[in-house]
Short mmCIF file of C-alpha atoms in Angstrom, two decimals:
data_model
loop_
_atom_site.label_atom_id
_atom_site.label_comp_id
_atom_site.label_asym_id
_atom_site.label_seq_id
_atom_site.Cartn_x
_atom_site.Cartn_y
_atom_site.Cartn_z
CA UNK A 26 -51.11 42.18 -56.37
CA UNK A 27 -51.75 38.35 -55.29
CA UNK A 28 -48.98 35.75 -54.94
CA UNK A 29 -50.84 32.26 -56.50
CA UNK A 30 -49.57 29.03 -56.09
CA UNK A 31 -48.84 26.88 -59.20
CA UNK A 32 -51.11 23.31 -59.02
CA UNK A 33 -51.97 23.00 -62.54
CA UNK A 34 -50.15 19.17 -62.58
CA UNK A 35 -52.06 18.37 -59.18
CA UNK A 36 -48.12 17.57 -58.28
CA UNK A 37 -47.74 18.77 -54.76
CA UNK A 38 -44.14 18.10 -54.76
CA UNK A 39 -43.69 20.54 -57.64
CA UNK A 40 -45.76 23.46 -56.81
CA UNK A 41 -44.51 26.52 -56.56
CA UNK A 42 -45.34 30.56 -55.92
CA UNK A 43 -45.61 32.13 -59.27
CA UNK A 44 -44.40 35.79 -58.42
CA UNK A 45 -45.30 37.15 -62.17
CA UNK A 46 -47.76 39.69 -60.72
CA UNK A 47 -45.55 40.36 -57.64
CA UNK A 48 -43.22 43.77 -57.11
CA UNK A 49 -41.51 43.32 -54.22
CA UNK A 50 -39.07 40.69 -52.98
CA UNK A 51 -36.83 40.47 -49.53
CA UNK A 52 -34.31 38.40 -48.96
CA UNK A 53 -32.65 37.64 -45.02
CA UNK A 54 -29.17 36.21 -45.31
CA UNK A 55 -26.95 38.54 -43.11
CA UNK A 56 -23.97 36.23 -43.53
CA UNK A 57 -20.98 34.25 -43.92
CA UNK A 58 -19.19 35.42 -47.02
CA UNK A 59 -19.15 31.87 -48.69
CA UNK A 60 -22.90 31.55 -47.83
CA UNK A 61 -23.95 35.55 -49.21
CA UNK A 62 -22.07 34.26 -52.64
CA UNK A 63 -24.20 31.21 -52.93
CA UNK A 64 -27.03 33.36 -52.42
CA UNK A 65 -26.00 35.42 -55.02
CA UNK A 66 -26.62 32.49 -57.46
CA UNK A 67 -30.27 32.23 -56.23
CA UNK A 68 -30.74 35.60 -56.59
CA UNK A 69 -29.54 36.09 -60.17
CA UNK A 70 -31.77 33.09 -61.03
CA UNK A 71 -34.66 34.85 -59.45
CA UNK A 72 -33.77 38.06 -61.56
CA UNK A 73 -33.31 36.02 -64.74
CA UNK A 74 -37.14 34.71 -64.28
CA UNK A 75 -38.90 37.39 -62.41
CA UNK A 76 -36.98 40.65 -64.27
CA UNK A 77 -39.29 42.82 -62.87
CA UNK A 78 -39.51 43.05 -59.18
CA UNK A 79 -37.46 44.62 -57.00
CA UNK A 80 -35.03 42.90 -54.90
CA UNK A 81 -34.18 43.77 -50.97
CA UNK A 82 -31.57 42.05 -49.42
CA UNK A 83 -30.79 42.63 -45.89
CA UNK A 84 -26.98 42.05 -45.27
CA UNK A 85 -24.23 42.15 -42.92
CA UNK A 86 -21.90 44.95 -42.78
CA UNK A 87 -19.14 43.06 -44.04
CA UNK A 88 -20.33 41.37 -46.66
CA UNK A 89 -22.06 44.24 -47.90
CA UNK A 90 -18.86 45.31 -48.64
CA UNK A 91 -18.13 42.34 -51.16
CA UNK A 92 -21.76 43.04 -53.16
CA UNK A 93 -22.45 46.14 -52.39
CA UNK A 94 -21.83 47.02 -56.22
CA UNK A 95 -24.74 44.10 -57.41
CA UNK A 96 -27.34 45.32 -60.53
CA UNK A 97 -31.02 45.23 -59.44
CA UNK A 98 -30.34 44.45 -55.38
CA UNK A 99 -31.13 47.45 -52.69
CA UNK A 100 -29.32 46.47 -49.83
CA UNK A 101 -30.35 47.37 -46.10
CA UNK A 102 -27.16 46.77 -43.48
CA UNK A 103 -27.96 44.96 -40.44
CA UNK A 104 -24.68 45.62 -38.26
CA UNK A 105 -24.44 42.95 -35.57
CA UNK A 106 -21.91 44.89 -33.58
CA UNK A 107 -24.60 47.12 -32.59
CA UNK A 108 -26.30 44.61 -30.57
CA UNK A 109 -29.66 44.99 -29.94
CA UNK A 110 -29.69 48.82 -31.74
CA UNK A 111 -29.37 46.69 -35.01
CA UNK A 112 -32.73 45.48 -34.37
CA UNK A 113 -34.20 48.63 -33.70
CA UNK A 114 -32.24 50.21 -37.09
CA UNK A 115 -33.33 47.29 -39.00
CA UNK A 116 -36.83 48.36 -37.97
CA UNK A 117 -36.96 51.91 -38.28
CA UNK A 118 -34.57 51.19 -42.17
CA UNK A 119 -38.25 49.36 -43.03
CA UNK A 120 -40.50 51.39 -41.37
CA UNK A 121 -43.65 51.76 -43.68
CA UNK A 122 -42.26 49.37 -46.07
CA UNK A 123 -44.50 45.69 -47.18
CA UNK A 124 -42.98 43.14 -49.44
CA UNK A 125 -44.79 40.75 -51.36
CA UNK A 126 -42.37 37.98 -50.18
CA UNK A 127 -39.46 37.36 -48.01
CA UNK A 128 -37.31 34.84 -48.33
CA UNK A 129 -36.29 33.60 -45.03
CA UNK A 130 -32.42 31.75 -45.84
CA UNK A 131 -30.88 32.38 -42.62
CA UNK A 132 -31.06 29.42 -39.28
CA UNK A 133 -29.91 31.64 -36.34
CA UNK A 134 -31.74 33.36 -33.74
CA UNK A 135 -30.61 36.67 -34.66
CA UNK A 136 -32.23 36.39 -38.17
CA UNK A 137 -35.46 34.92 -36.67
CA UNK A 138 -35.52 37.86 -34.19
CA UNK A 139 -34.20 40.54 -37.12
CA UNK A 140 -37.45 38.60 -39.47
CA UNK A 141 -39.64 40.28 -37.11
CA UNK A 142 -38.95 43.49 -38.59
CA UNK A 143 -39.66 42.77 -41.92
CA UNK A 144 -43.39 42.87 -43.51
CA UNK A 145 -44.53 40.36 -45.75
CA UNK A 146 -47.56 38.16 -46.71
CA UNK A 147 -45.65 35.45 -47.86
CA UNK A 148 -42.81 34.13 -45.67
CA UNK A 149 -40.66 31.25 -47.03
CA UNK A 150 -37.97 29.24 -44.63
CA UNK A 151 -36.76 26.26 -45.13
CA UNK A 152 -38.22 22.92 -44.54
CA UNK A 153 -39.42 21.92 -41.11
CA UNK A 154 -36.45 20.10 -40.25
CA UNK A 155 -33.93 22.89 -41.52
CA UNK A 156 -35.99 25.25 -39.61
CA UNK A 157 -34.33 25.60 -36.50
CA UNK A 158 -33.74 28.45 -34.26
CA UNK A 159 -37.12 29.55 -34.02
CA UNK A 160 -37.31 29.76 -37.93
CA UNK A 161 -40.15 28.04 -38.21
CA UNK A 162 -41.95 30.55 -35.87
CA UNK A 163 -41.78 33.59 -38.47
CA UNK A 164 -42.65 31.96 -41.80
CA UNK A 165 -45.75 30.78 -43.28
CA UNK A 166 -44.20 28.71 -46.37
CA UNK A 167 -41.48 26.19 -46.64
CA UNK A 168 -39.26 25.02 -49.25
CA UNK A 169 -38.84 21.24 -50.24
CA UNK A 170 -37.08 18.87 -48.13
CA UNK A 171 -33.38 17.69 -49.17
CA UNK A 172 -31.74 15.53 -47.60
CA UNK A 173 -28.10 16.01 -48.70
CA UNK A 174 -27.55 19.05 -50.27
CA UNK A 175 -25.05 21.54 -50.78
CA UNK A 176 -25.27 24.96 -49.50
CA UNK A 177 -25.84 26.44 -52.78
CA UNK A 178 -28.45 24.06 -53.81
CA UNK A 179 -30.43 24.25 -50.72
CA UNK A 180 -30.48 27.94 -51.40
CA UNK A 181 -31.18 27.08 -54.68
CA UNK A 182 -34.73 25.59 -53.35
CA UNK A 183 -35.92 29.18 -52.67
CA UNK A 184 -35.74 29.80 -56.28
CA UNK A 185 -37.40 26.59 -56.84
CA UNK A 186 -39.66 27.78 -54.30
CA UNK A 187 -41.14 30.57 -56.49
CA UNK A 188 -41.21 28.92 -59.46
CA UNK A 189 -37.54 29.41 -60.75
CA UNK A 190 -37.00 26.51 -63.32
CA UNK A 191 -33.59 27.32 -64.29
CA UNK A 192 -31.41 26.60 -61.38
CA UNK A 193 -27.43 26.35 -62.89
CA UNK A 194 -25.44 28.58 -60.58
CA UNK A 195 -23.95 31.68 -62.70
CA UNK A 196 -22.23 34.17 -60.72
CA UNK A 197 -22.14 38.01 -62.14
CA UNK A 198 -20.35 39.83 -59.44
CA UNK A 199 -19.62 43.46 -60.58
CA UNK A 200 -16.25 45.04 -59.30
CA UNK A 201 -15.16 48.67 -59.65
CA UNK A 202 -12.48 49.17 -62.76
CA UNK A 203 -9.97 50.23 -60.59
CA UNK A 204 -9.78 47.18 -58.40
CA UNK A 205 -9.70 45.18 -61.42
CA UNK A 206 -6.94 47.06 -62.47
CA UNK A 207 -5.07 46.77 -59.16
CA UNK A 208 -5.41 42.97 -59.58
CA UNK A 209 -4.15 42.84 -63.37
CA UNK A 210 -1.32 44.85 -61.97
CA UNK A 211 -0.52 42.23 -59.52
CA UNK A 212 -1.47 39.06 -61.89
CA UNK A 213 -1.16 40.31 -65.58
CA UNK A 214 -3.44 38.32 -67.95
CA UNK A 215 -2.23 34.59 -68.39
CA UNK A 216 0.08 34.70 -65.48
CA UNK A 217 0.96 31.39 -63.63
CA UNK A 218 0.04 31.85 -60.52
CA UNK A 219 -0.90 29.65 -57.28
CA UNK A 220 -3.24 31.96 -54.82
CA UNK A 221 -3.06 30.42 -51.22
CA UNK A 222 -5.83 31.86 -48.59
CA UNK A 223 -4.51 29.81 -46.28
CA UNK A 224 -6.61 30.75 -42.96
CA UNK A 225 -10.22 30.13 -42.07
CA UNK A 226 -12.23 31.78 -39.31
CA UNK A 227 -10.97 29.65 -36.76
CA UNK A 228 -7.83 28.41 -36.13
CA UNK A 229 -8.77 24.70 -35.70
CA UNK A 230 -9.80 24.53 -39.95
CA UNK A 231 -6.46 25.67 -40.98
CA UNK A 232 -3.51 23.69 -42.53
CA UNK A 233 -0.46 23.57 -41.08
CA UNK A 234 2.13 26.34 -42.27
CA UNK A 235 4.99 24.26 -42.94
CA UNK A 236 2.60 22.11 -45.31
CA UNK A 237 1.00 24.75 -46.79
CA UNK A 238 4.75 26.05 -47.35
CA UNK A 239 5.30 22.93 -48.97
CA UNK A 240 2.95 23.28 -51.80
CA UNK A 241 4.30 26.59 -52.34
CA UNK A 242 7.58 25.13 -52.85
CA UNK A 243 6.38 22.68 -55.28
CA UNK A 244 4.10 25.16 -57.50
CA UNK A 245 7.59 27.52 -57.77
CA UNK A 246 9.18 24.40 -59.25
CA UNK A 247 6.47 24.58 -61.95
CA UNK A 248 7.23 27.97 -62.59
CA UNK A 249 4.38 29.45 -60.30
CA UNK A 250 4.07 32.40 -58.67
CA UNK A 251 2.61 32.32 -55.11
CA UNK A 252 0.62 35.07 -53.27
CA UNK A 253 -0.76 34.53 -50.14
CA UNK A 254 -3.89 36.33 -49.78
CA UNK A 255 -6.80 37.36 -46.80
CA UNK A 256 -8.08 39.59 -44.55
CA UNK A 257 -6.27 41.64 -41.82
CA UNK A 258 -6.66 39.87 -38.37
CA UNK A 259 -4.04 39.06 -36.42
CA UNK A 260 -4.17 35.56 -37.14
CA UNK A 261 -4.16 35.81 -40.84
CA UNK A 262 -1.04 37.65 -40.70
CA UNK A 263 0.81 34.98 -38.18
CA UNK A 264 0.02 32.23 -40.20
CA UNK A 265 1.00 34.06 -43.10
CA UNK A 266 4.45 34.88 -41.84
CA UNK A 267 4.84 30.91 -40.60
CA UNK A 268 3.83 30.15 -43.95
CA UNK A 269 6.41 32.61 -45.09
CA UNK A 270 9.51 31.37 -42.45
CA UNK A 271 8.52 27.84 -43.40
CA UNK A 272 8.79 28.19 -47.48
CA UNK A 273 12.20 27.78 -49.31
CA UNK A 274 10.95 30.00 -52.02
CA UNK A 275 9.95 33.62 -52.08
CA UNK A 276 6.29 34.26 -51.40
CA UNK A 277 4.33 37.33 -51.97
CA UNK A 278 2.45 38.48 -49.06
CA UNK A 279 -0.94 40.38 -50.08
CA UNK A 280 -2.33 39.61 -46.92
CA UNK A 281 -4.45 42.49 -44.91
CA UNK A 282 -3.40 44.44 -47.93
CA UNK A 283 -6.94 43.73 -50.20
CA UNK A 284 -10.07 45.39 -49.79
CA UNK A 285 -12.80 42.21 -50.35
CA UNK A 286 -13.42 43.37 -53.72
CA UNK A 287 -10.10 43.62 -54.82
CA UNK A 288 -9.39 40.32 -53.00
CA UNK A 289 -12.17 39.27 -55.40
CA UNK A 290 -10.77 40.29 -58.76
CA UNK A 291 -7.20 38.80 -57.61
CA UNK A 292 -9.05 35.61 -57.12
CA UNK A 293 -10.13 35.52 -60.98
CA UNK A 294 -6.88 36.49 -62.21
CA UNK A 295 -5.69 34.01 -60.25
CA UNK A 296 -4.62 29.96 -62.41
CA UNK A 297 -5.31 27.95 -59.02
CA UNK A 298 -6.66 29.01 -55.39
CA UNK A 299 -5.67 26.99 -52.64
CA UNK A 300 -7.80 27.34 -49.28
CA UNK A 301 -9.56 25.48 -46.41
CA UNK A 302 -13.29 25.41 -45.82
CA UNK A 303 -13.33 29.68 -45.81
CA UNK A 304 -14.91 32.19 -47.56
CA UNK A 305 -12.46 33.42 -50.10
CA UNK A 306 -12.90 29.73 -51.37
CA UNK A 307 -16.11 30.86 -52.44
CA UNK A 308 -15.36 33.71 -53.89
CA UNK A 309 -12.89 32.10 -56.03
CA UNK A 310 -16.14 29.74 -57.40
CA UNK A 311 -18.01 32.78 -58.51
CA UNK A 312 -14.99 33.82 -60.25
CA UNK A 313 -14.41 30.44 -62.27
CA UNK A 314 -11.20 29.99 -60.58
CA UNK A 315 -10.50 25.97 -60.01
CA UNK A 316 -10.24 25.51 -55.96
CA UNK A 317 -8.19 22.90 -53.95
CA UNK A 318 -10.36 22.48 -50.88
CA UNK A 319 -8.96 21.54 -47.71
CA UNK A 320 -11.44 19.71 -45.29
CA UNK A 321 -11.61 18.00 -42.07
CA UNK A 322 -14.52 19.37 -40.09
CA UNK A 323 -17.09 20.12 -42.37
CA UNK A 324 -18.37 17.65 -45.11
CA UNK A 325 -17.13 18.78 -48.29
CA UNK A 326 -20.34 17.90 -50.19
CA UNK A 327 -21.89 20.36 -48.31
CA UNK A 328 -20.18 23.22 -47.59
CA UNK A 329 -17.03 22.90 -50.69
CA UNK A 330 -16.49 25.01 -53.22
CA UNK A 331 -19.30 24.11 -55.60
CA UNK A 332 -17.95 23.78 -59.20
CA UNK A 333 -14.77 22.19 -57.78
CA UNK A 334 -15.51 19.58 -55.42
CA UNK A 335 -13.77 16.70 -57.89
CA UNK A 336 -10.10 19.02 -56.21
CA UNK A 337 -11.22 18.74 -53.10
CA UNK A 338 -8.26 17.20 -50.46
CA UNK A 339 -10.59 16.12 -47.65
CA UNK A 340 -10.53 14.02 -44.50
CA UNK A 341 -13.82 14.27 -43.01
CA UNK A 342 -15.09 11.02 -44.22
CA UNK A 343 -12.57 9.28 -41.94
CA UNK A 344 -13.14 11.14 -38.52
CA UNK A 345 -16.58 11.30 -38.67
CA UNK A 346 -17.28 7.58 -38.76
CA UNK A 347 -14.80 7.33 -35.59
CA UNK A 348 -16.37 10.31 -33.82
CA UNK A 349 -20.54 8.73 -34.47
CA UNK A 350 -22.03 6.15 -34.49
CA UNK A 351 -25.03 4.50 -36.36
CA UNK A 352 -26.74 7.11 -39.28
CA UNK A 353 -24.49 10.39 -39.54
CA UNK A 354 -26.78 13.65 -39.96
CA UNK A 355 -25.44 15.59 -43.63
CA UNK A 356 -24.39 18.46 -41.81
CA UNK A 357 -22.40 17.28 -38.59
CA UNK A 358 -19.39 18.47 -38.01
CA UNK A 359 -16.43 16.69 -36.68
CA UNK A 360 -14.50 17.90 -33.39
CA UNK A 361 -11.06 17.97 -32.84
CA UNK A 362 -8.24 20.37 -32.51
CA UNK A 363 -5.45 18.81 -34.56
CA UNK A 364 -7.68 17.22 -37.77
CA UNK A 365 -6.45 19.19 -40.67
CA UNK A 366 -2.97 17.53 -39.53
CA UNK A 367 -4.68 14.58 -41.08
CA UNK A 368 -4.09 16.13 -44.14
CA UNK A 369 -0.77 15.03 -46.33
CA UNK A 370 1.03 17.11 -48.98
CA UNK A 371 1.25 14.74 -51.27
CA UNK A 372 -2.34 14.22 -51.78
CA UNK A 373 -2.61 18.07 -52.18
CA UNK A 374 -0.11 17.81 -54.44
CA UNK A 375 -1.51 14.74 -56.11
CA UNK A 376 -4.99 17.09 -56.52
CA UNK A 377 -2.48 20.47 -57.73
CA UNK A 378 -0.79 18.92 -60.71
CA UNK A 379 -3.36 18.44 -62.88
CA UNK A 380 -4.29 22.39 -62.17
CA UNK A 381 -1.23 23.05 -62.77
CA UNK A 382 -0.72 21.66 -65.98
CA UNK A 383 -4.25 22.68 -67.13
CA UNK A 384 -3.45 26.37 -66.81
CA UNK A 385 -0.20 25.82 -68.88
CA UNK A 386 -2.26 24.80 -71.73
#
């Protein structure tokens, strides 16, 4: 097999790897749940071009969990909580084992450290200024430079990378029949029904309870449903049960009480999903669920929910220009303790209504 790189147009800006003669593909992106579904978009464009190789993807535990059930994709589980015996798993999982390529879409040291047990010829991370945390080190190919991307579309430059020229994000996610069923159950077809996943993976990026409460109260008066919805930590469930105390309406509580894939398939049943910048917001995208975003610490155009950044309720704009000074790098984040206070109800509500009366149509 040889990997050749497309120059016909003497364009160096669009060459790319042609992988028509290639078998083997792996793909390093161990994590977060929002990031492992845009990568799932990449991947399914790489399928749709290249139908005949055969996909790796080394994954975290957790979000293994969420894909483990995805056509054409062997997955090897790289379990942090090991420590440094996930290394030497990883190793012995891919003992023997050479791919043609691997795609390199993970900045962290524990990736670049975890890419050393991975054989390949061709090793593709991201541009030279992306490349941080030693990236750079353990790959021999780059994709283009962006310079204000989204997530998904700088993933999307691996595809490019190998000569993907489709690039529209399509999501097929498969879930088991009987957690679809356990979500029709819960949200029978057509239902009117506001999903709020109301906490993100640290406490600092979540909305306030009694505002969050508010909504809720609103979307009942326009003969909603509401079902608050994540994972099982302990602060999920507090902020949950403020959310709950705070509300003049009855809420469903569903939270801690989802597997991810059923917390998937109650995310497409769902009319509306209403979240911060966390990774059920995601989900909802690959679903074809409209998102309200709520942001203050991220920048929305590059970490929001991808197909509905027009809903998005953010206040980033504002704080970063009074945190920097002079040009502001696309990714920074803004600091702060208190910034999703920032953001009012009524321009949630302002961003819900139209939802709203879209899914009564």
């Amino acid at each position: 097999m040889s990997l050749s790189t497309s120059s016909d147009n003497q364009n160096a800006k669009s060459n790319s790897i042609d992988l028509s003669n290639a078998e083997s593909l792996c793909l390093l992106r161990l994590s977060a749940i929002g990031d492992v579904c845009h990568a799932v978009a990449m991947i399914q464009a790489i399928q749709r071009r290249y139908p005949q190789l055969k996909i790796t993807w080394i994954l975290g535990k957790v979000e293994y969990q969420l894909l483990k059930h995805l056509e054409g994709v062997e997955f090897v589980i790289f379990d942090k909580s090991q420590g440094w015996r996930s290394y030497f798993n990883l190793k012995r999982a891919l003992k023997g084992r050479k791919f043609d390529v691997l795609l390199h879409m993970q900045v962290a040291l524990r990736a670049t450290i975890a890419s050393l047990a991975i054989s390949a010829k061709m090793r593709i991370g991201f541009d030279r200024f992306r490349a941080k945390e030693g990236q750079w080190l353990v790959t021999n190919q780059h994709i283009e430079p962006q310079a204000t991307p989204h997530v998904l579309e700088g993933f999307m430059g691996f595809a490019k990378a190998v000569g993907v020229t489709d690039l529209t994000p399509c999501w097929n996610i498969p879930v088991p029949a009987a957690d679809t069923e356990f979500a029709k159950a819960l949200i029978p077809d057509n239902s009117r029904v506001l999903v709020i996943c109301a906490a993100a993976s640290k406490a600092e990026r979540n909305w306030l309870p009694e505002r969050y409460a508010a909504v809720a109260d609103y979307a009942v008066t326009k003969g909603y449903r509401v079902i608050l919805c994540g994972g099982p930590t302990p602060l999920e469930r507090e902020l949950a049960d403020n959310i709950q105390t705070a509300a003049k309406s009855e809420l469903e509580n569903q939270v801690g009480k989802t597997s991810l894939q059923q917390l998937l398939a109650i995310l497409k049943q769902a009319s509306v999903v209403l979240a911060p910048d966390t990774g059920p917001a995601h989900m909802a995208v690959t679903q074809g669920t409209p998102v309200i975003g709520l942001y203050a610490h991220s920048n929305p155009g590059r970490t929001g929910p991808y197909t509905s950044l027009d809903s998005v309720v953010s206040v980033y704009d504002e704080v970063i220009v009074r945190q920097k000074q002079g040009d502001i790098p696309w990714g920074t984040r803004a600091k702060g303790e208190d910034l999703m206070a920032l953001i009012d109800v009524d321009k949630v509500i302002a961003k819900l209504d139209p939802l709203l009366c879209h899914s009564q149509v």
